[in-house]
Short mmCIF file of C-alpha atoms in Angstrom, two decimals:
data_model
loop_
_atom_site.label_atom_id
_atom_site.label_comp_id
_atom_site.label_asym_id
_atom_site.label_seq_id
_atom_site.Cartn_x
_atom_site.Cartn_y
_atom_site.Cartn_z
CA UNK A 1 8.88 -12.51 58.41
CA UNK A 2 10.48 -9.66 59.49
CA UNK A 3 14.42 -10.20 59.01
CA UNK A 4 16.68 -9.24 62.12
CA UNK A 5 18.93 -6.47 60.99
CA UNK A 6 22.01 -5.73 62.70
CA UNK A 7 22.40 -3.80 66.15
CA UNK A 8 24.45 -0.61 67.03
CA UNK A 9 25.00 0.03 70.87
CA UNK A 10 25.10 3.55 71.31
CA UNK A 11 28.06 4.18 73.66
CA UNK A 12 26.14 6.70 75.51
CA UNK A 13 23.16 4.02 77.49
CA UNK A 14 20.96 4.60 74.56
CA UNK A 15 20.10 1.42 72.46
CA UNK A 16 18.98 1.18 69.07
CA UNK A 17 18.72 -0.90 65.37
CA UNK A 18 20.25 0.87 62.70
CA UNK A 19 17.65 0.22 60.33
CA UNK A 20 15.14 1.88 62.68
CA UNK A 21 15.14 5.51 64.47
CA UNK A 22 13.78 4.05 68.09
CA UNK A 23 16.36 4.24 70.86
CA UNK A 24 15.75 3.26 74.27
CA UNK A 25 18.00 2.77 77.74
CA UNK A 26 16.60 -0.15 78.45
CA UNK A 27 17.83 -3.17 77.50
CA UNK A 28 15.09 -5.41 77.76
CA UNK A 29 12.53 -3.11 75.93
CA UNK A 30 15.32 -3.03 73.09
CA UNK A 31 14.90 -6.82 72.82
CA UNK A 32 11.49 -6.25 72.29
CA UNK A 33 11.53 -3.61 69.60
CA UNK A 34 9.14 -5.24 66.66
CA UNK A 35 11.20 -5.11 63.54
CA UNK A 36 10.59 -2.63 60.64
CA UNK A 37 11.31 -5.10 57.54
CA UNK A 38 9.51 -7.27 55.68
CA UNK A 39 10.75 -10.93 54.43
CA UNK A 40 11.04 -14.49 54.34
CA UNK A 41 12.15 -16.67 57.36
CA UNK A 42 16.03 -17.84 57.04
CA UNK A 43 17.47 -20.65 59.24
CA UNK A 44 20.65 -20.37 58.52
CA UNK A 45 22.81 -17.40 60.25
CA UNK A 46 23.54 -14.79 57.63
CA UNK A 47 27.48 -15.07 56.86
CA UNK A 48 30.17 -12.80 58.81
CA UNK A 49 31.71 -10.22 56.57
CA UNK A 50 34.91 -11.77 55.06
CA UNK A 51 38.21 -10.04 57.93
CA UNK A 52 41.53 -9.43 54.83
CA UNK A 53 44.15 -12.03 55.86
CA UNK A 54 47.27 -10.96 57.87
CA UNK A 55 50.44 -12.72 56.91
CA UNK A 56 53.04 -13.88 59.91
CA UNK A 57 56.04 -15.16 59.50
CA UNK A 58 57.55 -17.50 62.65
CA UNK A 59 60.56 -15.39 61.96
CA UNK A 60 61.33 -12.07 63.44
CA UNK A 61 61.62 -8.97 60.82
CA UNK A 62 64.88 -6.81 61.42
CA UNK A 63 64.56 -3.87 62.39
CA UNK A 64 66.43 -0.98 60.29
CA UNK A 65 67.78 1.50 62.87
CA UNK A 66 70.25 3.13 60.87
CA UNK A 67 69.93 7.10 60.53
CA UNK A 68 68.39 8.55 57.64
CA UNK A 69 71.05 11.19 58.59
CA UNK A 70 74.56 10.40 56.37
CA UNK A 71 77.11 9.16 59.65
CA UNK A 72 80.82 11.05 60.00
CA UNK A 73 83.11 9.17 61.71
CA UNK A 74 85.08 11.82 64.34
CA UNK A 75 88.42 10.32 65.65
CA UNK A 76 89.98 11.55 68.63
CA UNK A 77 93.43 13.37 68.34
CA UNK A 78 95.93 11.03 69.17
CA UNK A 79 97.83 11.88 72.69
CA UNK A 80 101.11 14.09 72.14
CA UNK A 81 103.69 12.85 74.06
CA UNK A 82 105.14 14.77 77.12
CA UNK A 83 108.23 16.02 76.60
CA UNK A 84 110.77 15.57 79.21
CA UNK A 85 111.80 18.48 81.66
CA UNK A 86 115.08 20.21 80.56
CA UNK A 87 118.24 20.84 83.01
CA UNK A 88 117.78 24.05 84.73
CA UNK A 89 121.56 24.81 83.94
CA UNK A 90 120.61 25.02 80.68
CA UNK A 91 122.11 28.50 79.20
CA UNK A 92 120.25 31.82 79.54
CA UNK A 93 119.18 33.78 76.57
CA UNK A 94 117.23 37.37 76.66
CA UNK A 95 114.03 37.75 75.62
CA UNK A 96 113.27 40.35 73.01
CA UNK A 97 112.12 44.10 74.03
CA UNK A 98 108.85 45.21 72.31
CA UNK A 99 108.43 48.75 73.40
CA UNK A 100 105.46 50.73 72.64
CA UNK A 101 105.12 54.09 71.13
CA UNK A 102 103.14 55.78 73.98
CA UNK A 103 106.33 54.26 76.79
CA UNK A 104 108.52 56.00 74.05
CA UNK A 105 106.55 59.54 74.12
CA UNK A 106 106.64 59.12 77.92
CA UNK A 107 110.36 58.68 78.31
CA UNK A 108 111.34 61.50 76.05
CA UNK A 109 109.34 64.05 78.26
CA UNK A 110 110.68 62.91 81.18
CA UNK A 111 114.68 63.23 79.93
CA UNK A 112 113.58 66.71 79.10
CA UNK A 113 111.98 67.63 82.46
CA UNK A 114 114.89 66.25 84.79
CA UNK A 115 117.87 67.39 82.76
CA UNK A 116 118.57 70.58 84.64
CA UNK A 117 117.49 68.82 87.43
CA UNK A 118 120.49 66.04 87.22
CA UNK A 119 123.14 68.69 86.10
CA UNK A 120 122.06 71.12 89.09
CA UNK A 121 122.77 67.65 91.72
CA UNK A 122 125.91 66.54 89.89
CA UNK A 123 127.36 70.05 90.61
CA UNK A 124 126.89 70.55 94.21
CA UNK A 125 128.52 67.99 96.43
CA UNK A 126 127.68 69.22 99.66
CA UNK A 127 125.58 67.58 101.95
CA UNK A 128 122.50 69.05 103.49
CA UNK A 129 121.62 68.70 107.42
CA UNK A 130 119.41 66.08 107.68
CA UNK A 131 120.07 63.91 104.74
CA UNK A 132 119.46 60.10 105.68
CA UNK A 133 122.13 57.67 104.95
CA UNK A 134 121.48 55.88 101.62
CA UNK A 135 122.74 51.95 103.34
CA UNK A 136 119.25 50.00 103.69
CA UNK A 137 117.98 49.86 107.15
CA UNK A 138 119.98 52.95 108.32
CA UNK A 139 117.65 55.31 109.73
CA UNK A 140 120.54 57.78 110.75
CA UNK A 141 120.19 61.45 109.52
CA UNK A 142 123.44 63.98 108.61
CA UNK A 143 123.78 66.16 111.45
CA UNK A 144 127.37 67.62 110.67
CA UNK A 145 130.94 66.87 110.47
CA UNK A 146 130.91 64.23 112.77
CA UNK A 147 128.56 62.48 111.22
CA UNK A 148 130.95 60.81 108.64
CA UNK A 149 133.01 59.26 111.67
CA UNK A 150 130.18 57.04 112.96
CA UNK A 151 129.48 53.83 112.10
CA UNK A 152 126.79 52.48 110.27
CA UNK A 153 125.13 49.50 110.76
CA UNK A 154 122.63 48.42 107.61
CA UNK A 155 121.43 45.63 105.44
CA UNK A 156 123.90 44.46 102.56
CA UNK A 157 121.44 42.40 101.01
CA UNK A 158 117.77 43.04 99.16
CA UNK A 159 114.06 42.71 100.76
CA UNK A 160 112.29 39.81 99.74
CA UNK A 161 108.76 39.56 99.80
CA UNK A 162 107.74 35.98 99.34
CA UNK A 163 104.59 34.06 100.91
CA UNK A 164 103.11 36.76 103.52
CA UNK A 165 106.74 36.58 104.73
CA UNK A 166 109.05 39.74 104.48
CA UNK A 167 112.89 39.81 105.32
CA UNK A 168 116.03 40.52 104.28
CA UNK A 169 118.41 38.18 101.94
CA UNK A 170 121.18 38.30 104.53
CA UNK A 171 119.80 37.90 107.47
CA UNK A 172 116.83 36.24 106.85
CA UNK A 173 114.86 37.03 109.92
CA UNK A 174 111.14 36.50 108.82
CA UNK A 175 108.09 38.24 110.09
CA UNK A 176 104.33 38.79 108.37
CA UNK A 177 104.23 42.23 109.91
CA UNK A 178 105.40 45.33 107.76
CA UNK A 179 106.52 47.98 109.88
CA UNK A 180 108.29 45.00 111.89
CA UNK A 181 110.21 44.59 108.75
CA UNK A 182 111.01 48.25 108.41
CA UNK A 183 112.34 48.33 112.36
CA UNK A 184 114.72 45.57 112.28
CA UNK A 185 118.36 46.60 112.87
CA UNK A 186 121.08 45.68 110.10
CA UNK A 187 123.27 42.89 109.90
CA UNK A 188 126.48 44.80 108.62
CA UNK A 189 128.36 47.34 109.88
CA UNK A 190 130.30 50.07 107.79
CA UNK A 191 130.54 53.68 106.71
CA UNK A 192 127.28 55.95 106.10
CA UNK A 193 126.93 57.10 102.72
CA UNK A 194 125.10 60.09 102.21
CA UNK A 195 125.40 60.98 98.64
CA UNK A 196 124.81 57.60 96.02
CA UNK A 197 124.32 58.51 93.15
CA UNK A 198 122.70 56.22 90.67
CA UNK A 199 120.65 54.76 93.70
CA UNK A 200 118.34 52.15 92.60
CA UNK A 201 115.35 51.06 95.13
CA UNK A 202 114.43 47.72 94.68
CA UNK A 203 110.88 47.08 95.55
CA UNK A 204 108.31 44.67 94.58
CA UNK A 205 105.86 45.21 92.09
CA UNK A 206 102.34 44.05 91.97
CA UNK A 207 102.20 41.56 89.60
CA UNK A 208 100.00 38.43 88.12
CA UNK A 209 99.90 35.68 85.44
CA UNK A 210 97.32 34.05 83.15
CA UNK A 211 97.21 31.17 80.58
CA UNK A 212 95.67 30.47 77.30
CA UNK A 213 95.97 27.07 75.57
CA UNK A 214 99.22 27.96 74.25
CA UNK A 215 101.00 30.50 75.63
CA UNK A 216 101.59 31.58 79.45
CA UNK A 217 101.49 35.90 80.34
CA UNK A 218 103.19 37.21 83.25
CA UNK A 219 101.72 41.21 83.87
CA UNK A 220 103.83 43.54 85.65
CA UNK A 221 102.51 46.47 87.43
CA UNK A 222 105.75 48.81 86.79
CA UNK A 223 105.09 52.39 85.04
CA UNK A 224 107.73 54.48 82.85
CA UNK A 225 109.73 51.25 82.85
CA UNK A 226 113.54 51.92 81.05
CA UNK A 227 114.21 49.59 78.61
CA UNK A 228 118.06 50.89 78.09
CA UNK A 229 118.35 49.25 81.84
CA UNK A 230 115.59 46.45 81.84
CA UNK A 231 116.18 42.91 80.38
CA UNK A 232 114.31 39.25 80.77
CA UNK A 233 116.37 36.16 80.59
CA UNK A 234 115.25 32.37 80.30
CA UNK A 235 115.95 29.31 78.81
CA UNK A 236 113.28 26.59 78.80
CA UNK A 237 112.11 26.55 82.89
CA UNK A 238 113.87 29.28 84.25
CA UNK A 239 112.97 33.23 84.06
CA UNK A 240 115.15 36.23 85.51
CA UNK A 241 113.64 38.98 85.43
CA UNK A 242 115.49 42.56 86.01
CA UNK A 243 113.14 45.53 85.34
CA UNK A 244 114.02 49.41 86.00
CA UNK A 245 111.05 52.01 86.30
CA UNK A 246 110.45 55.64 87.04
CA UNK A 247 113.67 56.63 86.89
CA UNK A 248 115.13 54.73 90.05
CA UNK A 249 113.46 51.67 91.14
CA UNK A 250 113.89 48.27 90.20
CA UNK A 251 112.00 45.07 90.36
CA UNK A 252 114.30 41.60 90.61
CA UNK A 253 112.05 38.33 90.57
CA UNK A 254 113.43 34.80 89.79
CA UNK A 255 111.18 31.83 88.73
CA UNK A 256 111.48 28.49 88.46
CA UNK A 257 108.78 27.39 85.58
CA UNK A 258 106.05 24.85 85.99
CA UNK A 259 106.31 24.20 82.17
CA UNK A 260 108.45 24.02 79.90
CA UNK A 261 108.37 26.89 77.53
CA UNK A 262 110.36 27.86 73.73
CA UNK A 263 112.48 30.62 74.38
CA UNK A 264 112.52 31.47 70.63
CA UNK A 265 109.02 32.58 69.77
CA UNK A 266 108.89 34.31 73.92
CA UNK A 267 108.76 37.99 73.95
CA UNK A 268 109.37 40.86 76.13
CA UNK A 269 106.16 43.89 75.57
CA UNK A 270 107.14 46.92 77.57
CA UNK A 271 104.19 49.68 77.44
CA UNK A 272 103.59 52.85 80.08
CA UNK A 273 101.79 51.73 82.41
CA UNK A 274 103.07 47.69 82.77
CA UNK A 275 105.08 44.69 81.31
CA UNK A 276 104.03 41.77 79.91
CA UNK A 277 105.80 38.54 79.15
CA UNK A 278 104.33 36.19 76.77
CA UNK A 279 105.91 32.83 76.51
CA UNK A 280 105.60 30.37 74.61
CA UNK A 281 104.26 26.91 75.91
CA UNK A 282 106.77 24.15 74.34
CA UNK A 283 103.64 21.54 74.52
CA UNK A 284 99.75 22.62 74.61
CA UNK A 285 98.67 21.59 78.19
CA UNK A 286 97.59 23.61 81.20
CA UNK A 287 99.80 24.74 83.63
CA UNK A 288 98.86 23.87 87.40
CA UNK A 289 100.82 26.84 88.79
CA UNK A 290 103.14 29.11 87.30
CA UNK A 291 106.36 28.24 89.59
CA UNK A 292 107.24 24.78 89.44
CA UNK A 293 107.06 23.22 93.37
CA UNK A 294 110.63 23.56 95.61
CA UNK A 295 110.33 19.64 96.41
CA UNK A 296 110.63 18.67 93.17
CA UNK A 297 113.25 20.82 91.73
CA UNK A 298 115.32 19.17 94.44
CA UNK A 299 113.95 15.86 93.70
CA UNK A 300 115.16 16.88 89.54
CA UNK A 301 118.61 17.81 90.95
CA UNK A 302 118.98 14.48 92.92
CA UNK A 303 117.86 12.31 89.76
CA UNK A 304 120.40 14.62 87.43
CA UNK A 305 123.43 13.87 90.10
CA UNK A 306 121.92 10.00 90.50
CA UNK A 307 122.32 9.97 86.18
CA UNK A 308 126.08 11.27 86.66
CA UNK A 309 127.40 8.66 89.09
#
């Protein structure tokens, strides 16, 4: 009797025995495929090849999720404590002068080129027709002898540019409009002067500021600045700053600090074309402005007289 053999199903339609090449998409003529082999009847079902045994366990396995990767531990910097704002009375101290050999070179030529100049205006006394008066906001021009018996009328104080806002320190009469500045009629009244020597013109300077980390720069637009007349003074939230340039103009600015800063290791670097203060921050944190807000200075000055009483 022919032995059944084992059946593959082709998984595409085609039906066949493994023991035998015929293959067929039918499924009842593979039924009736007649078999190839040879041998004796068996009633009993041939046994099922033995499956390997899988082991469970009713309890879970852990699972191992550490890294294969050796771990480093990184712990945060602890927080440094903010120190508190110094008193604003606190004494002044100047900053040191760093001048640079190419503001040196520059300075020498120019001593040289307006010597004769200087000796030539010290000499002659006499004043031209048509010389302006020297008082600020005294448009009035030298037109003779009678000239020195009139009475001038001029600013006493300095221009202050703060905000969009121009005017004069005493008087005070604000306006956003330049040439509206330059019209308005002085305050004091007094004699013209139409020789000053030594006249300084104080006038603003471009300037701008920028911080690292660690340290806070202020950048002054002021070329051929004099160091023999120019000085910076602070102490730990307060900066004056007093800066005289081509020959005779100066530059006043005075700033209340948002930070605190160490005068000590603050420096002063004077070169030809600008000046640049680096200070010193006096704890590493980032400044929000570089003046420190009106309202609270006045709020700091009504705690410090509260702490008195």
């Amino acid at each position: 009797m022919l032995s059944v053999m084992k059946c593959i199903l082709v998984a595409c339609i085609l039906q066949g025995w493994s023991c035998c090449k015929r293959r067929t998409t039918d499924f009842s003529d593979f039924l009736s495929i007649v078999g190839c082999t040879k041998g004796f009847h068996n009633s009993e079902k041939p046994p099922e090849p033995i499956k390997p045994e899988v082991k469970t366990t009713s309890e879970p396995k852990e699972l191992n999720l550490k890294p294969k990767f050796q771990e480093h531990i990184i712990q945060a910097p602890k927080p440094v404590e903010a120190i508190q704002r110094p008193s604003p009375d606190e004494p002044m101290s100047c900053l040191q002068l760093k001048v640079s050999a190419s503001l040196k070179q520059v300075l020498e030529k120019l001593k040289l080129s307006t010597g004769n100049e200087i000796k030539e205006e010290e000499d002659s006394d006499e004043i031209k027709i048509g010389t302006t008066c020297k008082n600020a906001g005294c448009a009035k021009t030298f037109e003779g002898p009678h000239s020195m018996e009139e009475t001038c009328t001029y600013h006493m104080g300095v221009p202050i540019f703060h905000e969009g806002m121009k005017y004069w320190s005493c008087c005070k009469r604000k306006t956003s409009d330049f040439n509206t500045f330059l019209s308005q009629e002085g305050c004091s009244t007094g004699t013209h002067v139409w020789i000053k020597k030594d006249a300084k013109k104080v006038i603003p300077c471009r300037h701008d500021w920028h911080q690292t980390g660690g340290e806070v720069t202020i950048s002054i637009y002021a070329k051929n600045s004099v160091p023999e007349f120019s000085y910076v003074e602070a102490n730990s939230t307060k900066l004056n700053i007093h800066i005289v340039f081509e020959g005779d103009k100066e530059f006043n600015q005075n700033l209340s600090l948002w930070g605190v800063i160490d005068v000590k290791r603050s420096y002063v670097n004077m070169t030809a074309t600008k000046i640049e203060l680096t200070m010193r921050k006096a704890e590493p944190m980032l400044w929000a402005g570089l003046e420190f807000p009106v309202s609270k200075i006045k709020e700091k000055q009504q705690q410090n007289i509260a702490e008195q009483a």
